[in-house]
Short mmCIF file of C-alpha atoms in Angstrom, two decimals:
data_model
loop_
_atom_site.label_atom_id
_atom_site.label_comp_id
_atom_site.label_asym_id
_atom_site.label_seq_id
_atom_site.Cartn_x
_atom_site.Cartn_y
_atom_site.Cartn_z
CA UNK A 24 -55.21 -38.57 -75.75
CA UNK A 25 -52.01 -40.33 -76.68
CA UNK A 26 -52.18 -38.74 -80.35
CA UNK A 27 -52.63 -35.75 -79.41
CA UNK A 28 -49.74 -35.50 -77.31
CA UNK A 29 -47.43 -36.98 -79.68
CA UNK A 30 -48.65 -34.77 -82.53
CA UNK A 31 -48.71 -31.32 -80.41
CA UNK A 32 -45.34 -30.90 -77.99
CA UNK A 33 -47.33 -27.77 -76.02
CA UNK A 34 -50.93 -29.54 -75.60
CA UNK A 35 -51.59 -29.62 -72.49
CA UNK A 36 -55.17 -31.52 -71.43
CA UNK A 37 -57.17 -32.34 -68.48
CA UNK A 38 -59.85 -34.71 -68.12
CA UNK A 39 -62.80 -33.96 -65.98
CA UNK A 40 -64.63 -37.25 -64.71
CA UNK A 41 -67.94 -37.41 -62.41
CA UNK A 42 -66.66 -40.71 -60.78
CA UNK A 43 -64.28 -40.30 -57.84
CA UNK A 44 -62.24 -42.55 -60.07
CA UNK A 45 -60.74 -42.81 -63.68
CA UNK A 46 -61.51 -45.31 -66.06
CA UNK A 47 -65.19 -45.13 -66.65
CA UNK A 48 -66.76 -48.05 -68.69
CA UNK A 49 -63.32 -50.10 -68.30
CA UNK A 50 -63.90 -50.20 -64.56
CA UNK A 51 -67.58 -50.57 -64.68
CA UNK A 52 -68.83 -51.83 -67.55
CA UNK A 53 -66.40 -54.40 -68.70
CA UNK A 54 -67.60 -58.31 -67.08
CA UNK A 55 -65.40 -59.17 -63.66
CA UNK A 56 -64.53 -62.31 -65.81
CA UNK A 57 -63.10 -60.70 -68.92
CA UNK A 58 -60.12 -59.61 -67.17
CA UNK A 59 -57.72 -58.83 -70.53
CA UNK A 60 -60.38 -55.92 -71.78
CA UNK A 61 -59.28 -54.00 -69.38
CA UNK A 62 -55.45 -53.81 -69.70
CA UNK A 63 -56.22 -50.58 -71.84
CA UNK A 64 -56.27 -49.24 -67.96
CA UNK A 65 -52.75 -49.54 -68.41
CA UNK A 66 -52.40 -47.11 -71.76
CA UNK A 67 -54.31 -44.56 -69.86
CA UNK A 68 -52.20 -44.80 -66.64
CA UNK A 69 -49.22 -43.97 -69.01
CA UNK A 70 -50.97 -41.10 -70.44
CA UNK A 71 -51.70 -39.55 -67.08
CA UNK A 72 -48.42 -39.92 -65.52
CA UNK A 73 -47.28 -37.14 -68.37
CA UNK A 74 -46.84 -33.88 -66.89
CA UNK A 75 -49.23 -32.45 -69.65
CA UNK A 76 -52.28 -34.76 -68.78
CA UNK A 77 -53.71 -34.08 -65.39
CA UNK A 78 -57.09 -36.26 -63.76
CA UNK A 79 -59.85 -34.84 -61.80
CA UNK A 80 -62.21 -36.79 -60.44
CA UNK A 81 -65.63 -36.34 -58.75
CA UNK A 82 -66.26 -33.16 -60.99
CA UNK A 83 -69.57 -33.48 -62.71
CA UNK A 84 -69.57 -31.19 -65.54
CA UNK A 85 -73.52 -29.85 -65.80
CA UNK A 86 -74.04 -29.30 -61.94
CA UNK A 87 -70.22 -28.82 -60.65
CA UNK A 88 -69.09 -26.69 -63.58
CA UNK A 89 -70.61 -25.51 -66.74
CA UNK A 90 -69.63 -26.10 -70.50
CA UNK A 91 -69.37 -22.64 -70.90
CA UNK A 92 -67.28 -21.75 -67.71
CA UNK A 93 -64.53 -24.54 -69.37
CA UNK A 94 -65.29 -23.22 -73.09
CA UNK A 95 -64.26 -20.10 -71.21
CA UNK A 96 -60.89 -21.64 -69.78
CA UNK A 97 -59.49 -23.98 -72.61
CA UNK A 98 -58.98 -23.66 -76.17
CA UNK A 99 -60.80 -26.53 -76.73
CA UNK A 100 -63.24 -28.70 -75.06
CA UNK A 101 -64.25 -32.30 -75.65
CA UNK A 102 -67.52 -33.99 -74.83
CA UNK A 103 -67.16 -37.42 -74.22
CA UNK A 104 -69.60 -38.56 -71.42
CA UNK A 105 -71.07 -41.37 -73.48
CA UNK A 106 -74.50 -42.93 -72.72
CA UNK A 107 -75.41 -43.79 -69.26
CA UNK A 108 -79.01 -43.77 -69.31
CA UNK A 109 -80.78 -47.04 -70.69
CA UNK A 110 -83.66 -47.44 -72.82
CA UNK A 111 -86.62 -48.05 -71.52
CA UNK A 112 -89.00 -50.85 -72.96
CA UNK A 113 -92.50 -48.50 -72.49
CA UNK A 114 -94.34 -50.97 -71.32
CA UNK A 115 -96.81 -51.68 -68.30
CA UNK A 116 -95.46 -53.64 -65.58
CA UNK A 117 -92.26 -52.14 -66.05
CA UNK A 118 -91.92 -50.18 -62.84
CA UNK A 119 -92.69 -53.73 -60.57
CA UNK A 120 -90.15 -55.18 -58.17
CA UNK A 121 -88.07 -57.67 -59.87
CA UNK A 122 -88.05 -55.53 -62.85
CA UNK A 123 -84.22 -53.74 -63.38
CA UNK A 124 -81.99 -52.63 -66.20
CA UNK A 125 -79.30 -54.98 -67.20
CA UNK A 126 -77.86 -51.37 -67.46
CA UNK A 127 -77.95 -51.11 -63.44
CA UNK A 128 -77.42 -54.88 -62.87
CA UNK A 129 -73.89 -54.51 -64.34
CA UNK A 130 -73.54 -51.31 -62.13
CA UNK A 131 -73.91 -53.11 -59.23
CA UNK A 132 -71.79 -56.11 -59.70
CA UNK A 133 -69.03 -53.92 -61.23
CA UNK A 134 -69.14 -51.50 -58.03
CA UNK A 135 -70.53 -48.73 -59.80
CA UNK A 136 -71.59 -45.89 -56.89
CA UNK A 137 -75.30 -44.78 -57.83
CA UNK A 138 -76.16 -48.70 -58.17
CA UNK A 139 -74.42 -50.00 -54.95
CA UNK A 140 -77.80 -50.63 -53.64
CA UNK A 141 -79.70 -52.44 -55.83
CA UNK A 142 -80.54 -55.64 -54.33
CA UNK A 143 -81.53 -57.75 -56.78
CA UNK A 144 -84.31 -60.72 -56.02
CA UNK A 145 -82.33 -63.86 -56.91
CA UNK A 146 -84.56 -66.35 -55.29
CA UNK A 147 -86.53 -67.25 -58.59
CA UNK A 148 -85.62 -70.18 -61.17
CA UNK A 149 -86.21 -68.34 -64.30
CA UNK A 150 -85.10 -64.81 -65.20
CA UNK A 151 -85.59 -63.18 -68.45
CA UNK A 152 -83.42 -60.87 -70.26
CA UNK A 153 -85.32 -58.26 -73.21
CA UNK A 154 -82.42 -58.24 -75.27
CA UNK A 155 -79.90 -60.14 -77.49
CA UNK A 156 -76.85 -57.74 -77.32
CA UNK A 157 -73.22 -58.68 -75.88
CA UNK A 158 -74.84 -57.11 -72.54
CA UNK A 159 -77.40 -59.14 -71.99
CA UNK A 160 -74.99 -62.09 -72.79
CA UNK A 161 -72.33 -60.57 -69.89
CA UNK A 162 -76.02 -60.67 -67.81
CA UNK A 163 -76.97 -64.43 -68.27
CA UNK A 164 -73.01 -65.27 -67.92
CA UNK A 165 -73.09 -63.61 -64.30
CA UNK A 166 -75.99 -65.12 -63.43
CA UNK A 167 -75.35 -68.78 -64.86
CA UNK A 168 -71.25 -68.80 -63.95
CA UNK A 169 -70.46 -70.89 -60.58
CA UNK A 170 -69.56 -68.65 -57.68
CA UNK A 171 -66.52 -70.51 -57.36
CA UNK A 172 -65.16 -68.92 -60.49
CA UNK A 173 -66.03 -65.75 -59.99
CA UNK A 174 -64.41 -65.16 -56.77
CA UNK A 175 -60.75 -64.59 -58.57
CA UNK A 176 -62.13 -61.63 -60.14
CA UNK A 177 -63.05 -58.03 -59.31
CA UNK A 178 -66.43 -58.85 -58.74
CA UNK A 179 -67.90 -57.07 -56.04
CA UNK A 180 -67.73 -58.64 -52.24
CA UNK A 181 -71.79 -57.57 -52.26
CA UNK A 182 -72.41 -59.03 -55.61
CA UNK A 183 -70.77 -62.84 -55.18
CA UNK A 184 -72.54 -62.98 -51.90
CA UNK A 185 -75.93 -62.33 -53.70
CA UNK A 186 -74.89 -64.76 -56.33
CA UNK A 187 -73.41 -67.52 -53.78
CA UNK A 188 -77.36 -67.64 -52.24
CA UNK A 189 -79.15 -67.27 -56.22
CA UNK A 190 -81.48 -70.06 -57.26
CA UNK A 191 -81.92 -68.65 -60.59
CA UNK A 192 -81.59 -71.97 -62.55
CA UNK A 193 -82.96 -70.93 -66.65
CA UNK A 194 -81.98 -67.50 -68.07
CA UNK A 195 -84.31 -66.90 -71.28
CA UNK A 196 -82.61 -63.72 -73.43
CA UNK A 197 -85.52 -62.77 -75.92
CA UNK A 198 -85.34 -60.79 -78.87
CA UNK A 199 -87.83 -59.05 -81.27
CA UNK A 200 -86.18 -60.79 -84.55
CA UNK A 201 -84.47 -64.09 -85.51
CA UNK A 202 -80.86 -65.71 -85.30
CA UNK A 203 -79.76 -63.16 -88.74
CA UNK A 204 -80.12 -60.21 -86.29
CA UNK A 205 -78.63 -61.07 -83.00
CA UNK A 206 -76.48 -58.38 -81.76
CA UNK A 207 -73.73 -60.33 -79.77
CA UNK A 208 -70.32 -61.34 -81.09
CA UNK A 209 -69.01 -64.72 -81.40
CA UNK A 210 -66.91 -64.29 -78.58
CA UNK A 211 -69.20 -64.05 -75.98
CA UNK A 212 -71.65 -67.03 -77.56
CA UNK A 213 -68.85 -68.85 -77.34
CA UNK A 214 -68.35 -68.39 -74.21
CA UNK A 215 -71.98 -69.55 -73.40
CA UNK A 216 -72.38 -72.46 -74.68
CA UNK A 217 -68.75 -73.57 -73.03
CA UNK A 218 -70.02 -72.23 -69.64
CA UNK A 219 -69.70 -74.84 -66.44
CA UNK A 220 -72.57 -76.43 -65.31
CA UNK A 221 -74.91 -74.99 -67.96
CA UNK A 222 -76.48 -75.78 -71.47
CA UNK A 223 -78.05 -74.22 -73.94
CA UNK A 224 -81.78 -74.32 -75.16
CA UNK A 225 -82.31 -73.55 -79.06
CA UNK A 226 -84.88 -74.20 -80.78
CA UNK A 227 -84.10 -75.88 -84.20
CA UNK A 228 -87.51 -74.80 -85.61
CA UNK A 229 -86.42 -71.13 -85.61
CA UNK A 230 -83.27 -72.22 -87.81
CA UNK A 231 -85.35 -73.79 -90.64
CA UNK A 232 -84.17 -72.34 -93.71
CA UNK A 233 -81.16 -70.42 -92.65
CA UNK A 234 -78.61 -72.34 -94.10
CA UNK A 235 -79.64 -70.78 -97.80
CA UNK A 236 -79.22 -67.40 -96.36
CA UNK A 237 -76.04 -67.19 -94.83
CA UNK A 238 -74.78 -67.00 -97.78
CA UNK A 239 -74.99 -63.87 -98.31
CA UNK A 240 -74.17 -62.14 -95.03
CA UNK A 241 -70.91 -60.80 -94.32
CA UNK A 242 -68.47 -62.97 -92.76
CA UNK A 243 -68.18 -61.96 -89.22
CA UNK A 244 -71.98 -62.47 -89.23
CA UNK A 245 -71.68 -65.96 -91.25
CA UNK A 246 -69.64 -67.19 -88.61
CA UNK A 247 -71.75 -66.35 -85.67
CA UNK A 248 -74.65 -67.62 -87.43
CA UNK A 249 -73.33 -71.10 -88.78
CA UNK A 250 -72.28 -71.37 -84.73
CA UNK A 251 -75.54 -71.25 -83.49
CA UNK A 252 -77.50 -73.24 -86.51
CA UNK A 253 -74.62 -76.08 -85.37
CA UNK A 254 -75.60 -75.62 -81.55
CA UNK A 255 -79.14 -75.86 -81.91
CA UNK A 256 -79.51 -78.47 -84.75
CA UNK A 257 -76.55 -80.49 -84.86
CA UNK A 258 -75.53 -84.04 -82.13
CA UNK A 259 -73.05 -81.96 -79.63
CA UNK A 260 -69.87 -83.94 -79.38
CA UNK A 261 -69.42 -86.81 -76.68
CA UNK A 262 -67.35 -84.35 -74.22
CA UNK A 263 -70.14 -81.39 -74.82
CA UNK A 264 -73.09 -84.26 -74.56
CA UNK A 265 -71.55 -85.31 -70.96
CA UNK A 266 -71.42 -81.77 -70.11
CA UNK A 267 -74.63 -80.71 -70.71
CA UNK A 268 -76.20 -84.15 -69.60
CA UNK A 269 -75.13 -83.01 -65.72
CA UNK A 270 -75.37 -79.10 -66.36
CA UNK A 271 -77.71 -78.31 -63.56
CA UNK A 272 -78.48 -74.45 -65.11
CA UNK A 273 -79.96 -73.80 -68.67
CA UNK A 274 -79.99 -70.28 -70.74
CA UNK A 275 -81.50 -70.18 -74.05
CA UNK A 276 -82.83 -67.51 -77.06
CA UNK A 277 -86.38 -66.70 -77.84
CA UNK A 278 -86.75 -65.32 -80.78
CA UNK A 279 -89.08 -63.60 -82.81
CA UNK A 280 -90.95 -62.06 -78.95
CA UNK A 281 -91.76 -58.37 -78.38
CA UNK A 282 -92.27 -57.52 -74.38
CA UNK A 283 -95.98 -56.53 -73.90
CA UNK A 284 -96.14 -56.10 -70.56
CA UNK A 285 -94.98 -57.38 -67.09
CA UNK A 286 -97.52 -59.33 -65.48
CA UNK A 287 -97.92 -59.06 -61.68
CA UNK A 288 -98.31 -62.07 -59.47
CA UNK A 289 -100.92 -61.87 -57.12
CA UNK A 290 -98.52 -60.56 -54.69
CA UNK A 291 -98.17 -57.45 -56.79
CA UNK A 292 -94.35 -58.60 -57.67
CA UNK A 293 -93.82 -59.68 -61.06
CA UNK A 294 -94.92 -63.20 -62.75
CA UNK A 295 -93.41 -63.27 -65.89
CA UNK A 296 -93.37 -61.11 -69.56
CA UNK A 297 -96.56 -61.44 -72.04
CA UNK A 298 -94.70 -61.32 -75.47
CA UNK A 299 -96.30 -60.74 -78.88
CA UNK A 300 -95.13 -63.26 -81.66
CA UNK A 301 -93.38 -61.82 -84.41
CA UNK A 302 -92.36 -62.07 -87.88
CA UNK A 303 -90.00 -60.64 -89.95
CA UNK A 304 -90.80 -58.19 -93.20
CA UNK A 305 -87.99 -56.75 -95.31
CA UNK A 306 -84.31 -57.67 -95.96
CA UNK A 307 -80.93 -57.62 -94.80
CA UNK A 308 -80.49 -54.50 -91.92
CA UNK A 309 -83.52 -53.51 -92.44
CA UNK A 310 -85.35 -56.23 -91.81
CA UNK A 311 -88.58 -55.35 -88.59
CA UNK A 312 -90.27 -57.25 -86.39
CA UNK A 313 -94.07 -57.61 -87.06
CA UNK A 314 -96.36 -58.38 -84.80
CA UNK A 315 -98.43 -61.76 -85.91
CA UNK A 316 -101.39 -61.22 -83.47
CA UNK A 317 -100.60 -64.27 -81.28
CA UNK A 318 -99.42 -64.03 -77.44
CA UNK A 319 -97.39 -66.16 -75.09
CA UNK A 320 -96.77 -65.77 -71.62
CA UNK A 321 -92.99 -66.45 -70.27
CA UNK A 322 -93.42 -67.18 -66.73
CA UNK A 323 -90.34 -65.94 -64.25
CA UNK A 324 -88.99 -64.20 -61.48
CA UNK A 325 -86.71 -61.73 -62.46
CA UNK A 326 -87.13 -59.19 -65.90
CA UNK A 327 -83.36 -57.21 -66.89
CA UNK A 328 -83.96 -54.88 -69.79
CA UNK A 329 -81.24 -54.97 -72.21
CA UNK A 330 -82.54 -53.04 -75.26
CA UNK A 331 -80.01 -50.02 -75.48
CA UNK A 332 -78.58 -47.35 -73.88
CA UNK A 333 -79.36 -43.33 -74.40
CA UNK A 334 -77.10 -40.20 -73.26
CA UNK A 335 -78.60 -37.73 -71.66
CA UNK A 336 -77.86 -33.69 -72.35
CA UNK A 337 -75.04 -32.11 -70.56
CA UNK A 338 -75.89 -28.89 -69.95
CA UNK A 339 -78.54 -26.54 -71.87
CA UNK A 340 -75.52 -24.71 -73.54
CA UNK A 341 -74.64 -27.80 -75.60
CA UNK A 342 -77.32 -28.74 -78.57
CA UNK A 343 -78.46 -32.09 -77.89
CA UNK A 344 -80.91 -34.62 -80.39
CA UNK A 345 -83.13 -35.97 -77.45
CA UNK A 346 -84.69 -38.04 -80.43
CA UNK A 347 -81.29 -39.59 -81.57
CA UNK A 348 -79.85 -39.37 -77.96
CA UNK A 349 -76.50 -37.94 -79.58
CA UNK A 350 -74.92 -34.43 -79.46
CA UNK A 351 -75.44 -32.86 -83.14
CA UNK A 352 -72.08 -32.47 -84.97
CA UNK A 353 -69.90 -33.13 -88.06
CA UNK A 354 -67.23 -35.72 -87.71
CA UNK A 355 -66.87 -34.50 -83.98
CA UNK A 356 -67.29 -30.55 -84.05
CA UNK A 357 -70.49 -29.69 -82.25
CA UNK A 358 -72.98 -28.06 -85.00
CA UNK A 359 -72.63 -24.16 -84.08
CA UNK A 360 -70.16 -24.30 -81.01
CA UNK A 361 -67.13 -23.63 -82.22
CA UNK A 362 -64.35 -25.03 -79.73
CA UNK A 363 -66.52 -27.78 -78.52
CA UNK A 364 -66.25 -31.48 -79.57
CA UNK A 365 -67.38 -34.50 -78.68
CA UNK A 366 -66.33 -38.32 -79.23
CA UNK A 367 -67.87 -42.00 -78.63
CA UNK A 368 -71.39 -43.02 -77.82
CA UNK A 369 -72.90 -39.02 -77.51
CA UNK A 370 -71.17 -38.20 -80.76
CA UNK A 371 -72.57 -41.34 -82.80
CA UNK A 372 -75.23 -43.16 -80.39
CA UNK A 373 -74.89 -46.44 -78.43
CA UNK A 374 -73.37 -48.95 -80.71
CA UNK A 375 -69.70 -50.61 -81.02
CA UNK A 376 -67.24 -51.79 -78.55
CA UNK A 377 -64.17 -49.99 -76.92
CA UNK A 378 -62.08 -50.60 -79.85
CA UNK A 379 -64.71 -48.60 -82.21
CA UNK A 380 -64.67 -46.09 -79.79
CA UNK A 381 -61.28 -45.69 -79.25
CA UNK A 382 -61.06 -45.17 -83.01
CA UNK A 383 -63.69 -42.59 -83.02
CA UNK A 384 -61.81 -40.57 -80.58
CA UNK A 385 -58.55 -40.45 -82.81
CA UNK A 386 -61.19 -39.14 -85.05
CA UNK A 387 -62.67 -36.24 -83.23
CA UNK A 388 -58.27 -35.75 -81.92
CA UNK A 389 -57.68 -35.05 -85.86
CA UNK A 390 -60.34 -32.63 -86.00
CA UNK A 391 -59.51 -30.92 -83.16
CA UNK A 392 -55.67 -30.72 -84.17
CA UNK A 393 -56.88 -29.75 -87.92
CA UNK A 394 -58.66 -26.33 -86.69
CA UNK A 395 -56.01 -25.68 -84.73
CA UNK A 396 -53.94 -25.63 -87.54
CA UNK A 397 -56.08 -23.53 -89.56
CA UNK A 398 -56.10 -21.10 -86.31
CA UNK A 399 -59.95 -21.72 -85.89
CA UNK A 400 -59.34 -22.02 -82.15
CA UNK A 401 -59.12 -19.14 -79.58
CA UNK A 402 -55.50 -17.73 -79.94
CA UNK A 403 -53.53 -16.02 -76.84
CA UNK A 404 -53.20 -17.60 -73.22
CA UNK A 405 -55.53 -19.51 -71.92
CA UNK A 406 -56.39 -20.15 -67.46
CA UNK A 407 -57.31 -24.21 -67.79
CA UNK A 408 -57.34 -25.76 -64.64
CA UNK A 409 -56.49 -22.62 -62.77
CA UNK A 410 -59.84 -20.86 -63.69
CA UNK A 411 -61.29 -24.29 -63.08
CA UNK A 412 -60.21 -24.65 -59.22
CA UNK A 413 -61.14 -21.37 -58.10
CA UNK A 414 -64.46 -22.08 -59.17
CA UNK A 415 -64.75 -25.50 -57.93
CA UNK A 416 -63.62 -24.52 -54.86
CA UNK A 417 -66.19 -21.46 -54.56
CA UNK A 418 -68.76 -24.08 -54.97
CA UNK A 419 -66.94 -26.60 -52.20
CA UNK A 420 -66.45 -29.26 -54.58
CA UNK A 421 -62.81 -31.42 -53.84
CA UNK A 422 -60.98 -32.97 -57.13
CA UNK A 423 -59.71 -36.17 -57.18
CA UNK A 424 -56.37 -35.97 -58.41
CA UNK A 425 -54.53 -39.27 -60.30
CA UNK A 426 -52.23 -39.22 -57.39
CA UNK A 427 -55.24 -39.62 -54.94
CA UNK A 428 -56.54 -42.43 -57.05
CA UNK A 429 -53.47 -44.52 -56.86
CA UNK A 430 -53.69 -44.15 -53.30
CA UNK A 431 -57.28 -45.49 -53.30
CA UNK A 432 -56.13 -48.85 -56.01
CA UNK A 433 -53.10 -49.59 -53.63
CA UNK A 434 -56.29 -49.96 -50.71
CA UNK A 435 -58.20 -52.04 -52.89
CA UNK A 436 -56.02 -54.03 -54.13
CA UNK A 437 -54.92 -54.45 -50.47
CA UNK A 438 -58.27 -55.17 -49.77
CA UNK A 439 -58.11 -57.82 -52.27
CA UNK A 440 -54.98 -59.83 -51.27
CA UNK A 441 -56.48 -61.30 -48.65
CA UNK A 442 -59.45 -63.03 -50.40
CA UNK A 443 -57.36 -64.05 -53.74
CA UNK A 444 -58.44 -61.09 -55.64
CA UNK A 445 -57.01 -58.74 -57.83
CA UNK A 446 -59.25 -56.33 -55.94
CA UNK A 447 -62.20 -55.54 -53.55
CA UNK A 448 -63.15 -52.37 -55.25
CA UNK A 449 -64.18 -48.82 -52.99
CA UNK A 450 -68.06 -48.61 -54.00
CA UNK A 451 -69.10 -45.51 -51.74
CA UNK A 452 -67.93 -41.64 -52.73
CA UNK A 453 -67.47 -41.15 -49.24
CA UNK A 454 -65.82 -43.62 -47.99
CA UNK A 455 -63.00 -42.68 -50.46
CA UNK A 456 -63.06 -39.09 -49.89
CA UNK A 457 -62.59 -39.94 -46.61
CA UNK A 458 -59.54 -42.35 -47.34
CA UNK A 459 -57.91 -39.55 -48.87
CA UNK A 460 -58.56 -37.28 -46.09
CA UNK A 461 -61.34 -34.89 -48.25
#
């Protein structure tokens, strides 16, 4: 956004957003407790205050507008709705209560509309987490992380009441391969093991030999690795002992497991995950899981899936890969559309943080500012939002302006004052439209 305005005087661009608010995965998929990931809110607050950037919310492009009806009033459009389906594991037992997405977990927690109410059964000891991504880490953090220090954050009021009455005590994550392929950052394992109240459980058996072979990973990898062989195999220090000695709550890694099934408790909830044993064939990235032929059962009360994320198609005038879950293009231009781009997780699939993201997006800007250049863009005047409006109102559908959203932060974070946090965030559509007076 900012690029593009600094390197084109005349650009003007507005962003279309299905949420009643801005912000997207800042605002709902970032962890209540990691607080500093967020202040790029306050880059893109800049950006919209220019009088060439304009918001508008509660738009869905796909059912409120079509890609061609905005192809039709802009020069250029960009696609860049990421992935907000998740994978699904494909495996029986997966539709039983007790069963969610770590996908819709985070949702609700992080006030996210469509997973307000979710509901989830915290009244086992043991939940499991299929997964061994920086998700499934945020996950187990929620769930392990004293109440008490999450009510500072923007947690939601319905969440920390949930989590004030949980007696989940042991959060297993489990992942197809070994310690090598982990797909968290050393950030958030750090944060883990120095968690209040809890300690971690790592086996020192699935460790053997990987002190030879860290030598030849790269370093960001080396380091994450050499962390966990020291956790799991080495005497913790005398403050660390103490702390895990009285830790009350317990997470720990299985690896080398692939999710069978979900087995049902008499009951017909769930009783825990039957996972194949695996081994690993081939090297480096490529390295697979195998299954050996042997079973284990993982008994618990709660299943989160963390195993990836997909985007779904648009609209049936944009091409779409349903096998690769990405938008078909070269470095950001959609194959055969010529004006249409797109940018982050539907341009390259569900992988890399904000920062990569944010990176990509300068990317696809460059492109976008290249064909102009070459005049491979529509010339003459152009509607934009004009064109836009009519139609939207035609259809009875009421933007949400920037303006509009400021009013609804100052309520929240009035709403938040009074309970010492930074705010109690809006999670129902209507309630806001109503607070604005839609």
């Amino acid at each position: 956004m900012e690029d593009k305005d600094r390197e084109h005087p005349q650009a003007h661009v507005d962003i279309y957003e299905k949420q009643p608010v801005p912000f997207g995965l800042v605002r709902f998929g970032v962890a209540p407790d990691h607080p500093e990931v967020k202040n790029v809110i306050n880059t893109f607050t800049q950006t919209a205050h220019s009088g060439r950037c304009a918001f508008w919310g509660n738009v869905e492009v796909g059912r409120d507008v079509t890609v061609p009806e905005l192809r039709e009033a802009y020069h250029a459009v960009v696609l860049s709705y990421g992935a907000e389906d998740h994978r699904a594991l494909e495996i029986p037992g997966e539709e039983l209560p007790g069963v969610c997405s770590a996908r819709a977990f985070v949702g609700w927690y992080n006030g996210l509309p469509e997973n307000r109410e979710l509901e989830p059964d915290l009244s086992c000891d043991t939940a499991v987490i299929l997964g061994q991504g920086n998700v499934a880490l945020d996950v187990a953090r929620i769930l392990l992380t004293p109440p008490e220090h999450l009510e500072r954050t923007d947690i939601t009021k319905a969440a920390l009441g949930v989590l004030r009455q949980s007696r989940v005590k042991t959060v297993w994550l489990v992942g197809r391969r070994g310690p090598l392929q982990v797909a968290f950052t050393i950030k958030e394992l750090r944060e883990m093991i120095q968690l209040p109240g809890a300690r971690p459980i790592l086996d020192p058996a699935d460790f053997l030999g990987l002190q030879d072979k860290i030598k030849e990973v790269p370093r960001p990898r080396k380091r994450l690795t050499e962390l966990l062989l020291r956790t799991a195999t080495e005497k913790p220090g005398p403050e660390e002992a103490a702390r895990w000695a009285s830790a009350s709550r317990a997470w720990g890694l299985r690896f080398f497991r692939s999710p069978q099934q979900v087995l049902p408790s008499p009951d017909g909830r769930r009783a825990g995950v039957r996972l194949a044993v695996t081994r690993l064939e081939g090297v480096g990235e490529a390295t697979r899981a195998v299954p050996t032929g042997d079973m284990e059962d993982l008994p618990c009360g709660l299943v989160l899936s963390s195993v990836g994320y997909k985007s779904r198609p648009v609209d049936p005038s944009v091409p779409f890969d349903s096998k690769l879950g990405v938008i078909p293009n070269v470095e950001g231009r959609v194959m055969d559309v010529p004006g249409l781009y797109c940018s982050g997780w539907v341009k390259r699939g569900p992988t890399g943080v904000i920062a990569t993201t944010m990176t990509d997006s300068f990317l696809t800007g460059q492109m976008l500012l290249q064909d102009l250049k070459a005049g491979l863009l529509p010339s003459g005047p152009r509607p934009g939002y004009a064109a836009i409006q009519a139609l939207l109102s035609s259809r009875g559908v009421r933007p949400v302006s920037f303006s509009d959203w400021e009013k609804l932060d100052a309520e929240e974070v009035a709403r938040g004052q009074g309970t010492g946090k930074p705010r109690e965030k809006l999670v129902d559509p209507q309630e806001m439209l109503r607070l604005l007076g839609h």
